[in-house]
Each structure stands twice: as structure tokens, then as C-alpha cells.
Short mmCIF file of C-alpha atoms and ligand atoms in Angstrom, two decimals:
data_model
loop_
_atom_site.label_atom_id
_atom_site.label_comp_id
_atom_site.label_asym_id
_atom_site.label_seq_id
_atom_site.Cartn_x
_atom_site.Cartn_y
_atom_site.Cartn_z
CA UNK A 1 13.63 -7.14 2.52
CA UNK A 2 14.96 -5.62 5.56
CA UNK A 3 18.62 -5.25 7.00
CA UNK A 4 18.78 -6.55 10.79
CA UNK A 5 21.85 -6.30 12.90
CA UNK A 6 22.15 -8.57 15.97
CA UNK A 7 24.67 -7.64 18.58
CA UNK A 8 27.22 -10.45 19.35
CA UNK A 9 29.62 -10.60 22.30
CA UNK A 10 32.73 -12.70 22.06
CA UNK A 11 34.08 -13.58 25.57
CA UNK A 12 37.51 -15.37 25.67
CA UNK A 13 40.75 -14.83 27.07
CA UNK A 14 42.65 -15.71 24.17
CA UNK A 15 43.27 -12.82 21.79
CA UNK A 16 43.37 -14.96 18.79
CA UNK A 17 40.10 -16.50 19.57
CA UNK A 18 38.35 -13.18 19.78
CA UNK A 19 39.83 -11.48 16.84
CA UNK A 20 39.49 -14.47 14.91
CA UNK A 21 35.65 -14.79 15.66
CA UNK A 22 35.41 -11.10 14.99
CA UNK A 23 36.94 -11.39 11.55
CA UNK A 24 34.71 -14.47 10.84
CA UNK A 25 31.69 -12.63 11.52
CA UNK A 26 32.23 -9.03 10.49
CA UNK A 27 31.15 -9.65 6.94
CA UNK A 28 28.81 -12.43 7.69
CA UNK A 29 25.21 -12.35 6.44
CA UNK A 30 22.96 -15.03 7.68
CA UNK A 31 20.70 -16.44 5.02
CA UNK A 32 18.20 -19.23 5.74
CA UNK A 33 15.15 -20.33 3.81
CA UNK A 34 13.02 -19.27 6.64
CA UNK A 35 14.50 -15.78 6.91
CA UNK A 36 13.04 -13.02 4.64
CA UNK A 37 15.52 -10.39 5.61
CA UNK A 38 19.23 -10.00 5.71
CA UNK A 39 20.71 -10.52 9.13
CA UNK A 40 24.29 -9.05 9.78
CA UNK A 41 26.36 -8.94 13.02
CA UNK A 42 28.01 -6.31 15.19
CA UNK A 43 30.81 -7.89 17.14
CA UNK A 44 32.14 -6.75 20.54
CA UNK A 45 34.76 -8.68 22.53
CA UNK A 46 35.43 -9.15 26.29
CA UNK A 47 38.63 -11.06 27.66
CA UNK A 48 37.34 -11.85 31.21
CA UNK A 49 34.32 -12.76 32.99
CA UNK A 50 34.15 -9.49 34.72
CA UNK A 51 34.56 -7.70 31.61
CA UNK A 52 31.74 -9.53 30.06
CA UNK A 53 29.37 -8.80 32.73
CA UNK A 54 30.23 -5.23 32.87
CA UNK A 55 29.56 -5.03 29.17
CA UNK A 56 26.28 -7.09 29.43
CA UNK A 57 25.20 -4.61 32.22
CA UNK A 58 25.35 -1.62 29.76
CA UNK A 59 24.74 -2.93 26.34
CA UNK A 60 22.16 -4.94 24.43
CA UNK A 61 23.59 -8.39 23.53
CA UNK A 62 21.51 -10.89 21.30
CA UNK A 63 23.98 -13.61 20.96
CA UNK A 64 27.13 -14.41 23.18
CA UNK A 65 30.08 -16.67 22.28
CA UNK A 66 31.39 -17.61 25.73
CA UNK A 67 34.53 -19.48 26.31
CA UNK A 68 34.05 -21.99 29.24
CA UNK A 69 37.09 -21.56 30.79
CA UNK A 70 37.94 -17.86 31.75
CA UNK A 71 40.58 -16.77 34.20
CA UNK A 72 38.24 -15.30 36.70
CA UNK A 73 35.35 -17.52 36.44
CA UNK A 74 33.81 -20.21 34.42
CA UNK A 75 31.07 -20.34 31.84
CA UNK A 76 28.45 -21.70 34.15
CA UNK A 77 28.75 -18.76 36.45
CA UNK A 78 28.20 -16.32 33.68
CA UNK A 79 25.26 -18.14 32.41
CA UNK A 80 23.68 -18.01 35.90
CA UNK A 81 24.33 -14.42 36.22
CA UNK A 82 22.75 -13.49 32.85
CA UNK A 83 19.93 -16.00 32.75
CA UNK A 84 17.37 -13.23 33.13
CA UNK A 85 18.50 -11.64 29.92
CA UNK A 86 17.17 -12.76 26.60
CA UNK A 87 20.61 -14.01 25.39
CA UNK A 88 21.43 -16.91 23.27
CA UNK A 89 24.69 -18.18 24.50
CA UNK A 90 26.95 -20.43 22.49
CA UNK A 91 29.37 -22.14 24.79
CA UNK A 92 32.89 -22.69 23.48
CA UNK A 93 34.97 -25.55 25.30
CA UNK A 94 38.23 -27.25 24.63
CA UNK A 95 37.29 -30.35 26.45
CA UNK A 96 33.78 -31.24 25.00
CA UNK A 97 32.86 -33.09 28.18
CA UNK A 98 29.19 -34.45 28.44
CA UNK A 99 29.06 -33.13 31.99
CA UNK A 100 29.77 -29.50 30.98
CA UNK A 101 27.36 -29.78 28.34
CA UNK A 102 24.62 -31.12 30.52
CA UNK A 103 25.04 -28.36 33.10
CA UNK A 104 25.36 -25.72 30.63
CA UNK A 105 22.18 -26.81 28.97
CA UNK A 106 20.50 -26.67 32.15
CA UNK A 107 21.81 -23.20 32.83
CA UNK A 108 20.37 -22.10 29.40
CA UNK A 109 23.16 -22.47 26.82
CA UNK A 110 21.91 -22.44 23.37
CA UNK A 111 24.43 -24.40 21.61
CA UNK A 112 28.05 -25.70 22.03
CA UNK A 113 31.22 -25.23 19.86
CA UNK A 114 34.14 -27.78 20.36
CA UNK A 115 37.52 -26.24 20.21
CA UNK A 116 39.17 -26.26 17.63
CA UNK A 117 36.59 -25.15 15.29
CA UNK A 118 36.38 -23.95 11.59
CA UNK A 119 34.92 -20.65 10.72
CA UNK A 120 32.33 -22.57 8.94
CA UNK A 121 31.36 -24.20 12.30
CA UNK A 122 31.38 -20.79 14.00
CA UNK A 123 29.27 -19.17 11.44
CA UNK A 124 26.69 -22.14 11.28
CA UNK A 125 26.26 -22.16 15.05
CA UNK A 126 25.77 -18.33 14.98
CA UNK A 127 23.37 -18.56 12.00
CA UNK A 128 21.34 -21.12 13.94
CA UNK A 129 21.03 -18.76 16.86
CA UNK A 130 20.15 -15.89 14.58
CA UNK A 131 17.38 -17.82 12.87
CA UNK A 132 15.98 -18.74 16.36
CA UNK A 133 16.14 -14.91 17.45
CA UNK A 134 14.62 -13.90 14.07
CA UNK A 135 11.57 -16.42 14.22
CA UNK A 136 10.91 -15.58 17.81
CA UNK A 137 10.69 -11.79 16.75
CA UNK A 138 8.51 -12.69 13.84
CA UNK A 139 6.10 -14.46 16.04
CA UNK A 140 5.98 -11.69 18.47
CA UNK A 141 5.30 -9.20 15.38
CA UNK A 142 2.48 -11.69 14.18
CA UNK A 143 0.96 -12.08 17.66
CA UNK A 144 0.81 -8.22 18.11
CA UNK A 145 -0.65 -7.93 14.79
CA UNK A 146 -3.43 -10.50 15.65
CA UNK A 147 -3.91 -8.69 18.98
CA UNK A 148 -4.59 -5.52 16.88
CA UNK A 149 -6.79 -7.02 14.37
CA UNK A 150 -8.86 -8.59 17.09
CA UNK A 151 -9.10 -5.18 19.07
CA UNK A 152 -10.26 -3.47 15.91
CA UNK A 153 -12.80 -6.10 15.38
CA UNK A 154 -14.24 -5.74 18.95
CA UNK A 155 -14.25 -2.17 18.77
CA UNK A 156 -16.36 -2.06 15.67
CA UNK A 157 -18.59 -4.77 16.96
CA UNK A 158 -19.22 -2.83 20.26
CA UNK A 159 -20.02 0.11 18.23
CA UNK A 160 -22.42 -1.84 16.06
CA UNK A 161 -24.02 -3.13 19.23
CA UNK A 162 -24.23 0.12 20.68
CA UNK A 163 -25.76 1.94 18.07
CA UNK A 164 -29.02 0.08 17.87
CA UNK A 165 -29.35 0.26 21.48
CA UNK A 166 -28.96 4.14 21.53
CA UNK A 167 -31.51 4.47 18.73
CA UNK A 168 -33.98 2.32 20.46
CA UNK A 169 -33.39 4.19 23.73
CA UNK A 170 -33.94 7.41 22.08
CA UNK A 171 -37.31 6.32 20.61
CA UNK A 172 -38.35 5.07 24.04
CA UNK A 173 -37.45 8.24 25.84
CA UNK A 174 -39.42 10.19 23.36
CA UNK A 175 -42.49 7.85 23.49
CA UNK A 176 -42.07 8.02 27.18
CA UNK A 177 -42.28 11.87 27.13
CA UNK A 178 -45.39 11.51 24.79
CA UNK A 179 -43.58 13.76 22.32
CA UNK A 180 -46.11 13.33 19.81
CA UNK A 181 -49.12 13.55 22.08
CA UNK A 182 -51.32 10.83 23.26
CA UNK A 183 -52.48 9.20 20.11
CA UNK A 184 -50.45 5.86 19.89
CA UNK A 185 -50.65 5.77 16.22
CA UNK A 186 -48.37 8.84 15.92
CA UNK A 187 -45.68 6.68 17.10
CA UNK A 188 -46.00 3.97 14.44
CA UNK A 189 -42.64 5.06 12.70
CA UNK A 190 -40.77 5.07 15.85
CA UNK A 191 -42.01 1.75 16.87
CA UNK A 192 -41.45 0.27 13.75
CA UNK A 193 -37.72 1.42 13.39
CA UNK A 194 -37.08 0.29 16.94
CA UNK A 195 -38.29 -3.24 16.09
CA UNK A 196 -36.25 -3.11 12.78
CA UNK A 197 -33.26 -2.10 14.63
CA UNK A 198 -33.62 -4.69 17.32
CA UNK A 199 -34.22 -7.32 14.61
CA UNK A 200 -30.89 -6.23 12.85
CA UNK A 201 -29.21 -6.44 16.09
CA UNK A 202 -30.19 -9.91 16.70
CA UNK A 203 -29.07 -10.94 13.06
CA UNK A 204 -25.83 -9.19 13.85
CA UNK A 205 -25.36 -11.43 16.88
CA UNK A 206 -26.34 -14.59 14.88
CA UNK A 207 -23.98 -13.66 12.07
CA UNK A 208 -21.06 -13.06 14.60
CA UNK A 209 -21.62 -16.55 16.02
CA UNK A 210 -21.39 -17.86 12.52
CA UNK A 211 -18.47 -16.07 11.57
CA UNK A 212 -16.64 -17.11 14.77
CA UNK A 213 -17.46 -20.49 14.29
CA UNK A 214 -16.14 -20.54 10.56
CA UNK A 215 -13.12 -18.71 11.69
CA UNK A 216 -12.12 -20.82 14.50
CA UNK A 217 -12.74 -24.00 12.44
CA UNK A 218 -14.94 -25.26 15.51
CA UNK A 219 -17.98 -25.52 13.20
CA UNK A 220 -19.23 -29.13 13.19
CA UNK A 221 -19.72 -30.02 9.65
CA UNK A 222 -21.68 -32.88 8.32
CA UNK A 223 -20.47 -33.41 4.83
CA UNK A 224 -22.96 -35.29 2.55
CA UNK A 225 -23.91 -35.60 -0.89
CA UNK A 226 -26.40 -32.69 -1.46
CA UNK A 227 -28.63 -32.24 -4.50
CA UNK A 228 -28.20 -28.40 -5.01
CA UNK A 229 -31.29 -27.95 -7.25
CA UNK A 230 -33.40 -29.19 -4.35
CA UNK A 231 -31.69 -27.30 -1.44
CA UNK A 232 -31.27 -24.19 -3.40
CA UNK A 233 -34.93 -24.09 -4.39
CA UNK A 234 -36.03 -24.62 -1.01
CA UNK A 235 -33.86 -21.77 0.36
CA UNK A 236 -35.10 -19.45 -2.14
CA UNK A 237 -38.70 -20.32 -1.15
CA UNK A 238 -37.89 -18.65 2.09
CA UNK A 239 -37.57 -15.35 0.38
CA UNK A 240 -40.64 -15.33 -1.62
CA UNK A 241 -42.50 -13.05 0.68
CA UNK A 242 -39.54 -10.67 1.02
CA UNK A 243 -39.41 -10.49 -2.72
CA UNK A 244 -43.17 -9.97 -3.28
CA UNK A 245 -43.38 -7.10 -0.92
CA UNK A 246 -41.16 -5.30 -3.12
CA UNK A 247 -42.46 -6.91 -6.45
CA UNK A 248 -39.19 -8.26 -7.06
CA UNK A 249 -38.92 -11.52 -9.40
CA UNK A 250 -37.07 -14.41 -8.54
CA UNK A 251 -35.88 -16.26 -11.52
CA UNK A 252 -33.97 -19.56 -11.50
CA UNK A 253 -31.98 -21.70 -13.85
CA UNK A 254 -31.14 -24.39 -11.69
CA UNK A 255 -29.52 -27.85 -12.95
CA UNK A 256 -29.25 -30.97 -11.06
CA UNK A 257 -25.98 -30.56 -9.50
CA UNK A 258 -24.61 -32.53 -6.78
CA UNK A 259 -22.04 -31.53 -4.20
CA UNK A 260 -20.38 -32.88 -1.13
CA UNK A 261 -20.93 -30.33 1.33
CA UNK A 262 -22.59 -29.43 4.64
CA UNK A 263 -26.18 -28.48 4.29
CA UNK A 264 -25.61 -25.67 6.78
CA UNK A 265 -22.93 -24.06 4.80
CA UNK A 266 -25.02 -24.06 1.62
CA UNK A 267 -27.98 -22.57 3.58
CA UNK A 268 -25.86 -19.75 4.86
CA UNK A 269 -23.96 -18.96 1.52
CA UNK A 270 -27.34 -19.20 -0.63
CA UNK A 271 -29.45 -17.26 1.87
CA UNK A 272 -26.92 -14.51 2.31
CA UNK A 273 -26.63 -14.09 -1.53
CA UNK A 274 -30.22 -14.17 -2.23
CA UNK A 275 -30.95 -11.68 0.80
CA UNK A 276 -28.35 -9.11 -0.82
CA UNK A 277 -29.86 -9.79 -4.41
CA UNK A 278 -33.20 -8.64 -2.76
CA UNK A 279 -32.15 -6.08 -0.40
CA UNK A 280 -29.89 -4.16 -2.95
CA UNK A 281 -32.38 -4.37 -5.72
CA UNK A 282 -34.91 -1.89 -7.01
CA UNK A 283 -38.75 -2.20 -6.41
CA UNK A 284 -39.98 -4.43 -9.42
CA UNK A 285 -36.43 -5.87 -10.19
CA UNK A 286 -35.13 -9.20 -10.69
CA UNK A 287 -32.95 -11.60 -8.88
CA UNK A 288 -31.56 -14.47 -11.08
CA UNK A 289 -30.16 -17.65 -9.64
CA UNK A 290 -28.24 -20.05 -11.86
CA UNK A 291 -26.65 -23.48 -10.75
CA UNK A 292 -24.54 -25.33 -12.79
CA UNK A 293 -21.21 -27.12 -12.86
CA UNK A 294 -18.03 -26.30 -14.60
CA UNK A 295 -15.17 -28.55 -14.74
CA UNK A 296 -14.44 -29.66 -11.18
CA UNK A 297 -16.40 -26.78 -9.68
CA UNK A 298 -19.95 -26.16 -8.94
CA UNK A 299 -20.86 -22.86 -10.10
CA UNK A 300 -23.59 -20.75 -8.64
CA UNK A 301 -24.59 -17.38 -10.07
CA UNK A 302 -26.49 -14.73 -8.28
CA UNK A 303 -27.33 -11.66 -10.27
CA UNK A 304 -29.65 -8.69 -9.72
CA UNK A 305 -30.93 -5.68 -11.42
CA UNK A 306 -30.26 -3.67 -8.29
CA UNK A 307 -28.47 -0.59 -7.31
CA UNK A 308 -25.01 -1.97 -8.38
CA UNK A 309 -21.58 -1.44 -6.78
CA UNK A 310 -18.92 1.26 -7.77
CA UNK A 311 -15.69 -0.37 -9.05
CA UNK A 312 -13.84 1.34 -6.16
CA UNK A 313 -15.88 -0.49 -3.61
CA UNK A 314 -15.48 -4.06 -4.93
CA UNK A 315 -12.39 -4.85 -3.10
CA UNK A 316 -13.81 -3.99 0.31
CA UNK A 317 -16.96 -6.03 0.39
CA UNK A 318 -15.79 -9.27 2.03
CA UNK A 319 -14.27 -7.24 4.93
CA UNK A 320 -16.20 -7.49 8.21
CA UNK A 321 -18.68 -4.79 8.97
CA UNK A 322 -18.25 -3.20 5.58
CA UNK A 323 -21.30 -1.60 4.25
CA UNK A 324 -21.25 0.76 1.29
CA UNK A 325 -22.89 3.94 2.31
CA UNK A 326 -24.64 6.10 -0.38
CA UNK A 327 -28.11 7.49 -0.89
CA UNK A 328 -29.54 3.96 -2.16
CA UNK A 329 -28.15 2.04 0.80
CA UNK A 330 -29.23 4.49 3.57
CA UNK A 331 -32.51 2.69 4.85
CA UNK A 332 -31.29 -0.70 4.23
CA UNK A 333 -30.39 -2.58 7.29
CA UNK A 334 -27.57 -4.95 7.72
CA UNK A 335 -24.49 -5.81 9.63
CA UNK A 336 -21.99 -6.05 6.87
CA UNK A 337 -21.17 -9.54 7.80
CA UNK A 338 -22.99 -11.42 5.08
CA UNK A 339 -20.22 -11.47 2.34
CA UNK A 340 -17.50 -12.15 5.18
CA UNK A 341 -19.48 -15.18 5.97
CA UNK A 342 -19.76 -16.23 2.28
CA UNK A 343 -16.15 -15.65 1.58
CA UNK A 344 -15.09 -18.01 4.57
CA UNK A 345 -17.37 -20.71 3.35
CA UNK A 346 -16.23 -20.40 -0.38
CA UNK A 347 -12.59 -20.57 0.90
CA UNK A 348 -13.58 -23.92 2.99
CA UNK A 349 -14.63 -25.41 -0.50
CA UNK A 350 -11.47 -24.15 -2.34
CA UNK A 351 -13.54 -22.05 -4.60
CA UNK A 352 -13.37 -18.37 -5.61
CA UNK A 353 -15.85 -15.65 -6.21
CA UNK A 354 -16.05 -13.30 -9.47
CA UNK A 355 -18.20 -10.07 -9.16
CA UNK A 356 -19.27 -7.93 -12.12
CA UNK A 357 -21.10 -4.92 -11.33
CA UNK A 358 -22.27 -1.70 -12.79
CA UNK A 359 -23.35 0.93 -10.63
CA UNK A 360 -27.00 1.97 -10.89
CA UNK A 361 -27.73 -1.29 -13.22
CA UNK A 362 -27.10 -4.28 -11.12
CA UNK A 363 -24.60 -6.90 -9.81
CA UNK A 364 -23.54 -10.29 -10.66
CA UNK A 365 -21.65 -12.62 -8.31
CA UNK A 366 -20.22 -15.97 -9.55
CA UNK A 367 -19.30 -18.45 -6.75
CA UNK A 368 -17.23 -21.49 -7.51
CA UNK A 369 -17.17 -24.36 -5.07
CA UNK A 370 -15.39 -27.86 -5.00
CA UNK A 371 -16.77 -30.92 -3.65
CA UNK A 372 -15.36 -31.92 -0.20
CA UNK A 373 -14.30 -35.69 0.33
CA UNK A 374 -17.27 -37.23 2.20
CA UNK A 375 -16.89 -37.91 5.88
CA UNK A 376 -16.53 -41.41 7.25
CA UNK B 1 -46.48 33.73 14.17
CA UNK B 2 -45.35 31.25 11.71
CA UNK B 3 -43.22 28.39 12.79
CA UNK B 4 -39.43 28.52 12.26
CA UNK B 5 -38.21 26.22 9.88
CA UNK B 6 -35.16 23.93 10.67
CA UNK B 7 -32.98 22.12 8.33
CA UNK B 8 -31.50 18.89 9.79
CA UNK B 9 -28.62 17.08 7.64
CA UNK B 10 -27.67 13.78 8.99
CA UNK B 11 -27.17 10.10 7.32
CA UNK B 12 -28.59 8.49 10.45
CA UNK B 13 -32.36 7.74 9.95
CA UNK B 14 -33.10 7.27 13.57
CA UNK B 15 -31.22 10.41 14.64
CA UNK B 16 -33.33 12.41 12.00
CA UNK B 17 -36.52 10.86 13.24
CA UNK B 18 -35.82 11.62 16.92
CA UNK B 19 -34.48 15.19 16.40
CA UNK B 20 -37.41 15.92 14.07
CA UNK B 21 -40.16 14.63 16.72
CA UNK B 22 -38.29 16.67 19.64
CA UNK B 23 -38.15 19.90 17.56
CA UNK B 24 -41.55 19.64 16.26
CA UNK B 25 -42.69 19.20 19.71
CA UNK B 26 -41.36 22.48 20.69
CA UNK B 27 -43.07 24.31 17.95
CA UNK B 28 -40.46 24.16 15.07
CA UNK B 29 -41.15 22.67 11.43
CA UNK B 30 -38.36 20.61 10.31
CA UNK B 31 -36.97 19.57 6.82
CA UNK B 32 -34.69 16.84 6.50
CA UNK B 33 -31.67 16.02 4.12
CA UNK B 34 -29.97 12.63 4.42
CA UNK B 35 -26.79 13.51 2.39
CA UNK B 36 -24.55 16.39 1.73
CA UNK B 37 -25.94 16.34 -1.90
CA UNK B 38 -29.46 16.53 -0.81
CA UNK B 39 -28.78 19.32 1.58
CA UNK B 40 -26.93 21.41 -1.13
CA UNK B 41 -30.21 21.31 -3.06
CA UNK B 42 -32.26 22.59 -0.12
CA UNK B 43 -29.72 25.20 0.89
CA UNK B 44 -29.86 26.65 -2.73
CA UNK B 45 -33.79 27.06 -2.13
CA UNK B 46 -33.17 28.70 0.97
CA UNK B 47 -36.41 27.66 2.96
CA UNK B 48 -35.15 27.51 6.29
CA UNK B 49 -34.33 29.74 9.40
CA UNK B 50 -31.54 27.74 10.76
CA UNK B 51 -29.60 24.57 10.06
CA UNK B 52 -28.38 21.58 12.18
CA UNK B 53 -25.81 19.55 10.27
CA UNK B 54 -23.74 16.39 11.17
CA UNK B 55 -20.16 16.44 10.36
CA UNK B 56 -19.57 13.22 8.78
CA UNK B 57 -21.87 12.64 5.79
CA UNK B 58 -20.76 10.81 2.67
CA UNK B 59 -17.36 12.89 3.07
CA UNK B 60 -15.82 13.13 6.28
CA UNK B 61 -15.83 16.89 6.04
CA UNK B 62 -19.44 17.42 4.79
CA UNK B 63 -20.45 19.52 7.88
CA UNK B 64 -17.80 21.93 7.19
CA UNK B 65 -18.52 22.47 3.59
CA UNK B 66 -22.33 22.66 4.20
CA UNK B 67 -21.70 25.23 6.80
CA UNK B 68 -19.51 27.31 4.96
CA UNK B 69 -22.00 27.13 1.93
CA UNK B 70 -24.83 28.21 4.08
CA UNK B 71 -22.78 30.92 5.67
CA UNK B 72 -21.85 32.36 2.24
CA UNK B 73 -25.11 32.44 0.91
CA UNK B 74 -27.06 33.26 4.18
CA UNK B 75 -24.60 34.98 6.35
CA UNK B 76 -27.44 35.53 8.96
CA UNK B 77 -28.75 32.08 9.23
CA UNK B 78 -27.55 30.20 12.27
CA UNK B 79 -25.79 26.85 11.94
CA UNK B 80 -25.12 24.30 14.34
CA UNK B 81 -22.78 21.49 13.73
CA UNK B 82 -22.91 18.13 15.41
CA UNK B 83 -20.07 15.71 15.68
CA UNK B 84 -18.74 12.80 17.36
CA UNK B 85 -15.35 13.02 16.09
CA UNK B 86 -14.29 14.34 19.51
CA UNK B 87 -15.50 11.18 21.34
CA UNK B 88 -13.72 8.99 18.80
CA UNK B 89 -10.39 10.72 18.30
CA UNK B 90 -9.98 12.96 21.20
CA UNK B 91 -9.73 15.96 18.86
CA UNK B 92 -12.41 18.30 19.70
CA UNK B 93 -13.54 21.04 17.35
CA UNK B 94 -14.60 24.05 19.21
CA UNK B 95 -15.47 27.61 18.22
CA UNK B 96 -13.31 28.91 21.04
CA UNK B 97 -10.04 27.32 19.87
CA UNK B 98 -10.78 27.95 16.15
CA UNK B 99 -8.47 30.82 15.75
CA UNK B 100 -8.24 30.84 11.92
CA UNK B 101 -11.92 30.96 12.14
CA UNK B 102 -12.44 28.06 9.50
CA UNK B 103 -15.44 26.63 11.38
CA UNK B 104 -18.22 28.59 9.70
CA UNK B 105 -21.05 27.15 12.05
CA UNK B 106 -21.86 29.19 14.90
CA UNK B 107 -21.90 26.48 17.46
CA UNK B 108 -20.41 22.97 17.56
CA UNK B 109 -22.10 20.39 19.60
CA UNK B 110 -20.48 17.10 20.41
CA UNK B 111 -22.37 13.72 20.49
CA UNK B 112 -24.09 12.15 22.36
CA UNK B 113 -26.43 15.01 21.58
CA UNK B 114 -28.94 15.91 24.16
CA UNK B 115 -32.17 17.64 22.62
CA UNK B 116 -32.49 20.16 25.50
CA UNK B 117 -28.90 21.42 24.67
CA UNK B 118 -29.84 21.76 20.98
CA UNK B 119 -33.04 23.39 21.97
CA UNK B 120 -31.16 26.08 23.95
CA UNK B 121 -28.61 26.72 21.31
CA UNK B 122 -31.25 27.15 18.67
CA UNK B 123 -33.39 29.63 20.77
CA UNK B 124 -30.37 31.62 21.51
CA UNK B 125 -29.30 31.81 17.86
CA UNK B 126 -32.76 32.53 16.53
CA UNK B 127 -33.16 35.26 19.07
CA UNK B 128 -29.88 37.00 18.46
CA UNK B 129 -30.95 37.47 14.89
N1 ATP C 401 -26.07 -7.57 -4.60
C1 ATP C 401 -25.70 -6.47 -4.07
N2 ATP C 401 -26.02 -5.23 -5.09
C2 ATP C 401 -25.36 -4.18 -4.33
N3 ATP C 401 -24.60 -3.90 -3.42
C3 ATP C 401 -24.41 -5.05 -2.66
C4 ATP C 401 -25.04 -6.29 -3.07
N4 ATP C 401 -24.58 -7.36 -2.11
C5 ATP C 401 -23.86 -6.58 -1.20
N5 ATP C 401 -23.69 -5.28 -1.43
C6 ATP C 401 -22.98 -4.27 -0.76
O1 ATP C 401 -22.07 -4.80 0.09
C7 ATP C 401 -22.10 -4.54 1.47
C8 ATP C 401 -21.75 -5.79 2.28
O2 ATP C 401 -22.79 -6.92 2.18
P1 ATP C 401 -22.92 -8.04 3.25
O3 ATP C 401 -23.92 -9.08 2.65
O4 ATP C 401 -21.53 -8.40 3.78
O5 ATP C 401 -23.65 -7.12 4.28
P2 ATP C 401 -24.88 -6.30 4.73
O6 ATP C 401 -25.97 -7.07 3.55
O7 ATP C 401 -24.72 -4.90 4.63
O8 ATP C 401 -25.39 -6.95 6.08
P3 ATP C 401 -25.83 -8.52 6.35
O9 ATP C 401 -25.69 -9.39 5.16
O10 ATP C 401 -24.73 -8.88 7.31
O11 ATP C 401 -27.23 -8.46 7.06
C9 ATP C 401 -23.43 -4.32 1.52
O12 ATP C 401 -23.90 -3.35 2.56
C10 ATP C 401 -23.87 -3.55 0.26
O13 ATP C 401 -23.53 -2.23 0.44
MG1 MG C 402 -26.11 -9.16 3.24
#
């Protein structure tokens, strides 16, 4: 909890009024269910319009308590003169006429207080103004945060897109210079790496599109009753070759479980998990996929006998672009978006993810999903 | 005359592949290490005439550590450190303003590395020896 002090200027030609207001606010702390911090008030006073304007010229004021009738000018004139400043003005008037209220509101008054008022009424009005200032400030902070997160995301993305381009460009230049002579086969590795880098760049772009769709809630979903047994099996079939290449066994224990979900979500989720299970495995290893239900949840377990994840790295996994760097993962391509996508999907189905991992031994991800009400 | 042996340390597979191809084309033989740990083993064996190390490997200061390890064991062997820290942070490491002499490498080259520049530096350093 922070302590915030707002500057209040009380403008009135009646000495009793200014000192009364000052006394009333001096020890006042504005609290409200929407305010996480403590707001207190520093009160200054002015006894004429000119004095008030001079003060406003030189000082920062957040809230102004302004008597409508001053000896040298009226409240409207002052409101007009300070309209470019971000001051919340509470107009104090003895004759609470509708006319005055309308004009003053048009000129930007925040609230009215009819004389005579109780200290409680004064505090209430000031509290209202303070809450409003507070939420505007919070909103601004939030927007700044959003901007900086977005900036960070885009910088990393730009870097991730630039680096395959530089790598491929580097290879092409060397090939162009016939750096390894005229025998084309000497360039096999260079060509293969270039293709790999371009492929993973394409995958990065597709992942970014998926992720932004999920994030912006723009994804058009078609929620239908899905037999997970069928869909999971067919997604796994797509990985058969990739697994065979490295002699990795895919084992399944899949019950007939039904879920109301979007088929595209299930596809993205399962294929990202199986892809990781294979990619971060050891040659000759195993990936096991279990589909079952547990209470109101549908449970999917993806476990592997792969390289494992260190305890200290577990928390980072779901953040965009995070890839764990070590000797085992050095040659494995990826954009670090797979698990962020998985997390977003699991969140959409009000689920949760548990991870158990032993470095060097293997990892097990348990995903829980809830059925969505079907679309009508 | 036998080929001069260069040890390159970088965690970027493509960077190693490309540097290696270039250096081999101008008559060096190249050994590679992909991590500080791997490099430390190769340094121990000492089978190289010069080393080119990337600053950031598994630790952000891997390049510093490796340079100083090499220089401690083989004060004569030239070490070139490659870094992109300057481009990313605006803090440029440079031998000229390293008054405390804590950069043990002979030369610091900023990324994006041009191979011709690396070639020139290697030539200069190996000749001096
Ligand atoms: N089954 C696993 N075993 C070990 N490490 C894993 C496993 N799954 C993920 N990781 C680690 O978590 C990181 C993030 O995974 P994620 O799926 O988000 O990205 P990626 O696989 O690197 O790239 P992408 O999936 O976008 O192609 C990986 O880089 C890897 O280091
Ligand atoms: Mg992945």
C-alpha cells in the first residue's frame, strides 16, 4: 500500500469556510473499495479569484473547491481559465440554481456542494474526486505497462525473425563465394541448416498468428462434442515419422473421453505437447500419452523419457519465446511459443497444468480441461 | 608448414558452421566448442594456436572467463572475443578503454562479425607471436 497525497486548493472569500474546509480535510484519508492505496490531502487556500489563479499558475493542484461567488470574479470565469489544466473542480454555491449547475458542468466542473454543507458531505465529494483521479492514474500506469510488454514482445519477435535471416544470408554468401570449392555436396550441411532455419521461421510466424488470435479472443471457435480418443489418436499419427526417425516409441493409454471443445484448440494443444515430447527426448526414448477423466475435468498426460527440465527453469516455460539453453537443447529448433499457446488454450477451458520433471530423466505434463457449454 | 589450429567457441551452430567454413577456406584448421564447459576441456588439452570466443554462452560472462583461463595457461596464445553486447546495450567493451586490464582477450570484435575482419586480426596476432 502506498501513501498518495493530492493537492487541494480551497477558494473562498469567507475565512470561516476556507479554514473549516482545511480542518475537515487535514487528517482525512480517502478510502474506497477501489483504492488499494491511502490518499491524503495537502490543503492550500485562496481568498479571491486572482489569488487562486496566481496560485494555480505556480503550483500543482489536483482538486479545487471553488466558491461560485467571489468578490472579484465568478466561478465560471475561473473554470474557463483553468480548463486546460487537469483539475477536478468542486463548485460550492449558496443558491443551488439549476442554471449555475448546468453552465458550470459545461465548463468542466466535477461536482457541486450546496451551502451549507456538513463536513461529511464535503469529505464525500472530495473522496469522489480523489477516487476518480486515482483510477485515472491507475489506468495510465496500466496502459504504460501494456505498452512496454508489447514493446518487449515485438523486440524479441523482431530478433527471432532477424536471426534466421542472418543465418541463411550468411550461408548463401559463403555458397556464393564457393567457399568450399565447386563440389555441391560440400554444401550439404549449409543447405540443410538453411532449410531448417527457414522452416522454423515459418513455424514461428504461424505460432505468432495462433498466439495473437488466442490472446485477442478473435479466434472463431466451433465448440462441439469431440471424442478425444479419436482426435488424439489421429493427431499422434501425424508424428509417427518424426518419432520413427529417432527411434522413439509413442505409447498410448486412451480412454473414450468426450469433451465439448473446438477441434482446432485440441489439435494445437496435443500437437504442441507431442512435438515437445519427441523433440526433447533422447534417441530410442518413449513418449506416453494418457487420456482420461477426473471429476469434472478431462485429463491428458504427456510424459517422456527425455532430457528433463531443471527445477529452476520450470516457472519460465510458459512465457513467450522462452527456450531453455543447454547442451542438450542446442541443436533443437523451436520458437519458444508452443507452451505459451498450450497455456492460453488450457486457460480458455478453465483448466490447469501440472509438471513433474527430473533433469536428465524425463518430464510429465498433466493437463486438465473442462468442457465448454456447446454453441447454439 | 602445418595448418594453424583455431578453437572457436560459440553456442550458435550456424555461426560456428560459417566461421569454420571461412577459416578453413583460408588455410586454418578449426576446432569447435558449443559451450563454456566444452571449451574448458579443449583448453585443458591445449591443442590450438589461437581462440575465438563468444562472450555470452551458458553464462553471460563465459567469454571473459574463457579468455582469462586461456591466458593464464598459455599467455602467448592469441584470444579474440566476439560480442554483440555493444549493439544491444550500448556498452562497448574495448581494449583501449579497459584501463584495469580485466579483458584478457587480445582483441574484442563487435558483432555483426565480418569474416575478413576476423581473418585480419588472426593474421596479425599469429604473426606477432
Ligand atoms: N517435454 C519436454 N522436455 C524437456 N524440455 C521441454 C519439454 N517441453 C518443453 N521443454 C522446454 O521448454 C521450452 C519451451 O517449450 P515450447 O514448446 O514453448 O517451445 P519450443 O519447443 O522451444 O518451440 P516451439 O514449440 O514454439 O516450436 C523448450 O525450449 C524446452 O527447453
Ligand atoms: Mg514446443
